[in-house]
Amino acid sequence: MSAEIQIDDATVRFRIYRNPSPALKEMAINLFTRRSSGEVLEYYALKNLSLTIHGGERVGIIGLNGAGKTTLLKMIVGIYPAFRGHVHVGGRVTPLIEVGTGFDLEMSGRQNIYLNGTLLAHSRQEMMEREKQIIEFSGLGEHIDTPIKYYSSGMLGRLAFSIATMIEPEILLVDEIFSTGDALFVDKAAERMLSLFDRSQIVVLVSHNMNHIEEFCNRVIVLHHGEIVNDGPPAEMIDFYHTHIAGRGSNASTEDRSPMNTDFSVASPSTAVSVQEQSRFSMTSSLSE
Amino acid sequence: MITSISLPKVEKKNDPSLAKFIFRSIRDAWDYRWAIETFVTNNLCRRYRRSALGFYWGLLGPLMTMITLSVVFSMIFHIDIKSFTVYIFTGLLPWSLISDSAIEGSQCFVSAESYLKKLFIPKLFFPFVIVGTYTVNFLFSLTSLLLIGMVLGFQWKLSLLLLPAVIAVTATLILGMTILLGVATVYFRDLSHILGVTLPGFFYTIPIIYPAESIPEQFRQWFLLNPFYYVIDLYRQVIFKGQSPPIQDWAVSIALACCLLLAGLVVLKRNEQDMIYRM
């Protein structure tokens, strides 16, 4: 039985509320002024998207900021339910989208291994078996029993990566998580990612690094304004992307320097707000596109 | 690409039956039982972090409060300290369980925004964590009460054996309440503040610090309309009066708890898909 992802005509709609949840006072005022408080901006992050991915495929997704790449991954995971259409996922999904979500800064690295691991639906038993491997791979050594609020961001990233990749994936969804830690760790991490890719039946990789896309994928999808504009072999698609999409607007040159897609490696509770702001930024930027 | 409209319609799509939804939700939450356990433990430990006595504060805290209160009250009102203490706290403890979990539970989805937007976690996970945390905390307080009663020489009866069943009913009740309030707060953020100011007043409508018999006959039926009265009364009968509650008291409480849970699940089902977009 091989894994499969099937997306039929799916649309993801964000509704940007001028005021997400009107306060009582405003409701009362609106009642008198007869102005509707339900005014919303609708924004379609994915539009009538159809896509079938079979076992054995390594799919790269490329596109500009705000093209809907991360939203597509989050829709497959189930975070953003499709507003219209169907998403069928056959197989266990392992998202490596924002690793390190749910870290408790007050707790030690070791406690966070359990916290984070169980949050990924692993059992305590499983985590006990893997604890040693995780600590070893993260290279944190004796710091593992230090509260993680004293960790550097690199250490935090290493821990998060080590926990998140300690898995047996069927369907692996990856969103730009190569850039963690120092050079030594990056090499180790790349190796780990490769072996993860080899063991998964399906890999969906979102990246702005065309070298990674070319190296790891056997199929590439070009996403633009929430629609699939092209789908095919990597070299051709990267070429298409450069000539037709990234090459066009003036925003193409700023693309790789944008913080949006490089800062996602660690999301600790304290950074939750900033990440949220970033995603809001991404929406507004795509609105103005 | 962008359309500005007012009062959007909610579109329905591939709607599963309620039974299927409940089954799926419970199965998903069961997959996350270790995470629930970890979160509950962490929530409880967080309070006592870095303190020398640590977890024992969970027992000691309510113990000290109860001793102080009962000594002061018995000195002021010259009442029998032993039955007074047990009487007050059999009502007070379940009430604080209900009101604390209502206030905290109303925030359960809103405060989990960063989780919900980054990980796929079954929605029921968050209410379960709240219920778990407060129920365990309640067990600590209840143990303190039983200890104090023993020291004061209060006669514990065999009816205490019914306590686990009463606690199970209470847990079901607050689970339903948490889901209901949690979903409602996503759409109406003021709710948790409203609860914060109205619940303390609501407290006086339940015979907790006064006996039910002191309510004038003609008003008593109004007090019986209070849904939480029945559950709290179960504790009073089992712990204080030392009797097995009559079947109709059980029936009312269990029916209430189940209705609330069912209502919670229905509301969750209707809003599950939309909630994330309202965070």
mmCIF file of C-alpha atoms in Angstrom, chain B residues 37-184:
data_model
loop_
_atom_site.group_PDB
_atom_site.id
_atom_site.type_symbol
_atom_site.label_atom_id
_atom_site.label_comp_id
_atom_site.label_asym_id
_atom_site.label_seq_id
_atom_site.Cartn_x
_atom_site.Cartn_y
_atom_site.Cartn_z
ATOM 1 C CA GLU B 37 -0.501 13.788 30.097
ATOM 2 C CA THR B 38 2.694 15.796 29.518
ATOM 3 C CA PHE B 39 0.822 19.086 29.312
ATOM 4 C CA VAL B 40 -1.208 18.417 32.452
ATOM 5 C CA THR B 41 1.911 17.454 34.391
ATOM 6 C CA ASN B 42 3.735 20.530 33.151
ATOM 7 C CA ASN B 43 0.821 22.805 34.004
ATOM 8 C CA LEU B 44 0.752 21.442 37.523
ATOM 9 C CA CYS B 45 4.515 21.546 37.981
ATOM 10 C CA ARG B 46 4.790 25.045 36.570
ATOM 11 C CA ARG B 47 3.050 26.498 39.599
ATOM 12 C CA TYR B 48 5.478 24.996 42.028
ATOM 13 C CA ARG B 49 8.609 25.341 39.945
ATOM 14 C CA ARG B 50 11.746 26.230 41.858
ATOM 15 C CA SER B 51 10.018 25.970 45.212
ATOM 16 C CA ALA B 52 11.612 23.791 47.856
ATOM 17 C CA LEU B 53 8.456 21.797 48.566
ATOM 18 C CA GLY B 54 7.543 21.579 44.910
ATOM 19 C CA PHE B 55 4.554 19.448 44.202
ATOM 20 C CA TYR B 56 3.561 19.196 47.869
ATOM 21 C CA TRP B 57 2.331 22.761 47.653
ATOM 22 C CA GLY B 58 -0.549 21.323 45.673
ATOM 23 C CA LEU B 59 -1.641 19.619 48.885
ATOM 24 C CA LEU B 60 -0.342 22.161 51.358
ATOM 25 C CA GLY B 61 -1.799 25.228 49.666
ATOM 26 C CA PRO B 62 -5.489 24.321 49.985
ATOM 27 C CA LEU B 63 -4.774 22.794 53.402
ATOM 28 C CA MET B 64 -3.521 26.089 54.802
ATOM 29 C CA THR B 65 -6.337 28.094 53.211
ATOM 30 C CA MET B 66 -8.943 25.775 54.628
ATOM 31 C CA ILE B 67 -7.456 25.754 58.109
ATOM 32 C CA THR B 68 -7.210 29.534 58.226
ATOM 33 C CA LEU B 69 -10.715 30.073 56.937
ATOM 34 C CA SER B 70 -12.342 27.574 59.248
ATOM 35 C CA VAL B 71 -10.490 28.829 62.339
ATOM 36 C CA VAL B 72 -11.416 32.440 61.576
ATOM 37 C CA PHE B 73 -15.034 31.652 60.786
ATOM 38 C CA SER B 74 -15.546 29.442 63.802
ATOM 39 C CA MET B 75 -14.130 32.186 66.021
ATOM 40 C CA ILE B 76 -16.369 34.863 64.545
ATOM 41 C CA PHE B 77 -19.575 32.889 64.302
ATOM 42 C CA HIS B 78 -19.028 30.426 67.138
ATOM 43 C CA ILE B 79 -20.091 27.466 65.122
ATOM 44 C CA ASP B 80 -18.985 23.895 65.413
ATOM 45 C CA ILE B 81 -15.667 24.041 63.591
ATOM 46 C CA LYS B 82 -15.598 20.453 62.417
ATOM 47 C CA SER B 83 -18.906 20.246 60.618
ATOM 48 C CA PHE B 84 -18.634 23.847 59.460
ATOM 49 C CA THR B 85 -15.296 23.253 57.743
ATOM 50 C CA VAL B 86 -16.445 20.124 56.015
ATOM 51 C CA TYR B 87 -19.758 21.706 55.053
ATOM 52 C CA ILE B 88 -18.244 24.818 53.499
ATOM 53 C CA PHE B 89 -15.482 23.105 51.612
ATOM 54 C CA THR B 90 -17.547 20.300 50.161
ATOM 55 C CA GLY B 91 -19.366 23.086 48.337
ATOM 56 C CA LEU B 92 -16.493 25.477 47.809
ATOM 57 C CA LEU B 93 -14.042 23.026 46.236
ATOM 58 C CA PRO B 94 -16.297 21.764 43.435
ATOM 59 C CA TRP B 95 -17.431 25.333 42.821
ATOM 60 C CA SER B 96 -13.883 26.568 42.345
ATOM 61 C CA LEU B 97 -13.246 23.596 40.053
ATOM 62 C CA ILE B 98 -16.216 24.625 37.922
ATOM 63 C CA SER B 99 -15.569 28.353 37.898
ATOM 64 C CA ASP B 100 -11.781 28.107 37.418
ATOM 65 C CA SER B 101 -12.126 25.719 34.521
ATOM 66 C CA ALA B 102 -14.850 27.909 33.003
ATOM 67 C CA ILE B 103 -12.657 31.015 33.081
ATOM 68 C CA GLU B 104 -9.490 29.240 31.997
ATOM 69 C CA GLY B 105 -11.349 26.938 29.611
ATOM 70 C CA SER B 106 -12.925 29.808 27.722
ATOM 71 C CA GLN B 107 -9.400 30.733 26.643
ATOM 72 C CA CYS B 108 -8.438 27.208 25.661
ATOM 73 C CA PHE B 109 -8.534 27.683 21.868
ATOM 74 C CA VAL B 110 -7.661 31.366 21.749
ATOM 75 C CA SER B 111 -4.515 30.901 23.780
ATOM 76 C CA ALA B 112 -3.547 27.892 21.666
ATOM 77 C CA GLU B 113 -3.438 29.919 18.470
ATOM 78 C CA SER B 114 0.271 29.432 17.933
ATOM 79 C CA TYR B 115 -0.154 25.680 18.229
ATOM 80 C CA LEU B 116 -3.222 25.466 16.043
ATOM 81 C CA LYS B 117 -1.589 27.416 13.243
ATOM 82 C CA LYS B 118 1.627 25.441 13.161
ATOM 83 C CA LEU B 119 0.836 21.886 14.117
ATOM 84 C CA PHE B 120 -2.005 19.574 13.442
ATOM 85 C CA ILE B 121 -3.411 18.894 16.882
ATOM 86 C CA PRO B 122 -6.912 17.537 17.438
ATOM 87 C CA LYS B 123 -9.086 20.374 18.695
ATOM 88 C CA LEU B 124 -10.303 18.378 21.683
ATOM 89 C CA PHE B 125 -6.738 18.243 22.948
ATOM 90 C CA PHE B 126 -6.948 21.692 24.528
ATOM 91 C CA PRO B 127 -10.186 21.207 26.506
ATOM 92 C CA PHE B 128 -8.835 17.878 27.710
ATOM 93 C CA VAL B 129 -5.687 19.550 29.020
ATOM 94 C CA ILE B 130 -7.767 22.115 30.925
ATOM 95 C CA VAL B 131 -10.056 19.482 32.396
ATOM 96 C CA GLY B 132 -7.106 17.258 33.304
ATOM 97 C CA THR B 133 -5.211 20.053 34.999
ATOM 98 C CA TYR B 134 -8.105 21.319 37.068
ATOM 99 C CA THR B 135 -9.417 17.894 37.960
ATOM 100 C CA VAL B 136 -6.043 16.758 39.283
ATOM 101 C CA ASN B 137 -5.759 20.006 41.186
ATOM 102 C CA PHE B 138 -9.223 19.359 42.592
ATOM 103 C CA LEU B 139 -8.148 15.893 43.709
ATOM 104 C CA PHE B 140 -5.343 17.485 45.701
ATOM 105 C CA SER B 141 -7.738 19.861 47.397
ATOM 106 C CA LEU B 142 -10.182 17.068 48.092
ATOM 107 C CA THR B 143 -7.433 15.011 49.688
ATOM 108 C CA SER B 144 -6.549 17.985 51.882
ATOM 109 C CA LEU B 145 -10.175 18.255 52.919
ATOM 110 C CA LEU B 146 -10.385 14.586 53.827
ATOM 111 C CA LEU B 147 -7.186 14.942 55.861
ATOM 112 C CA ILE B 148 -8.427 18.002 57.723
ATOM 113 C CA GLY B 149 -11.721 16.285 58.423
ATOM 114 C CA MET B 150 -9.867 13.337 59.843
ATOM 115 C CA VAL B 151 -7.761 15.578 62.101
ATOM 116 C CA LEU B 152 -10.876 17.415 63.288
ATOM 117 C CA GLY B 153 -12.505 14.106 64.046
ATOM 118 C CA PHE B 154 -15.215 14.210 61.393
ATOM 119 C CA GLN B 155 -16.724 10.799 60.813
ATOM 120 C CA TRP B 156 -16.140 9.755 57.195
ATOM 121 C CA LYS B 157 -18.774 7.385 55.929
ATOM 122 C CA LEU B 158 -18.675 4.603 53.389
ATOM 123 C CA SER B 159 -20.504 6.883 50.954
ATOM 124 C CA LEU B 160 -17.087 8.337 50.128
ATOM 125 C CA LEU B 161 -16.651 5.337 47.861
ATOM 126 C CA LEU B 162 -19.103 7.040 45.482
ATOM 127 C CA LEU B 163 -16.744 9.980 45.118
ATOM 128 C CA PRO B 164 -14.984 8.738 41.948
ATOM 129 C CA ALA B 165 -18.359 8.533 40.190
ATOM 130 C CA VAL B 166 -19.229 12.070 41.276
ATOM 131 C CA ILE B 167 -15.860 13.304 40.050
ATOM 132 C CA ALA B 168 -16.392 11.582 36.703
ATOM 133 C CA VAL B 169 -19.725 13.365 36.307
ATOM 134 C CA THR B 170 -18.067 16.681 37.176
ATOM 135 C CA ALA B 171 -15.237 16.086 34.698
ATOM 136 C CA THR B 172 -17.757 15.385 31.930
ATOM 137 C CA LEU B 173 -19.635 18.532 32.860
ATOM 138 C CA ILE B 174 -16.596 20.798 32.766
ATOM 139 C CA LEU B 175 -15.343 19.176 29.552
ATOM 140 C CA GLY B 176 -18.569 20.102 27.802
ATOM 141 C CA MET B 177 -18.516 23.543 29.345
ATOM 142 C CA THR B 178 -14.901 24.152 28.326
ATOM 143 C CA ILE B 179 -15.527 23.168 24.699
ATOM 144 C CA LEU B 180 -18.635 25.341 24.549
ATOM 145 C CA LEU B 181 -17.008 28.402 26.121
ATOM 146 C CA GLY B 182 -13.746 27.843 24.254
ATOM 147 C CA VAL B 183 -15.409 27.902 20.831
ATOM 148 C CA ALA B 184 -17.634 30.827 21.805
#
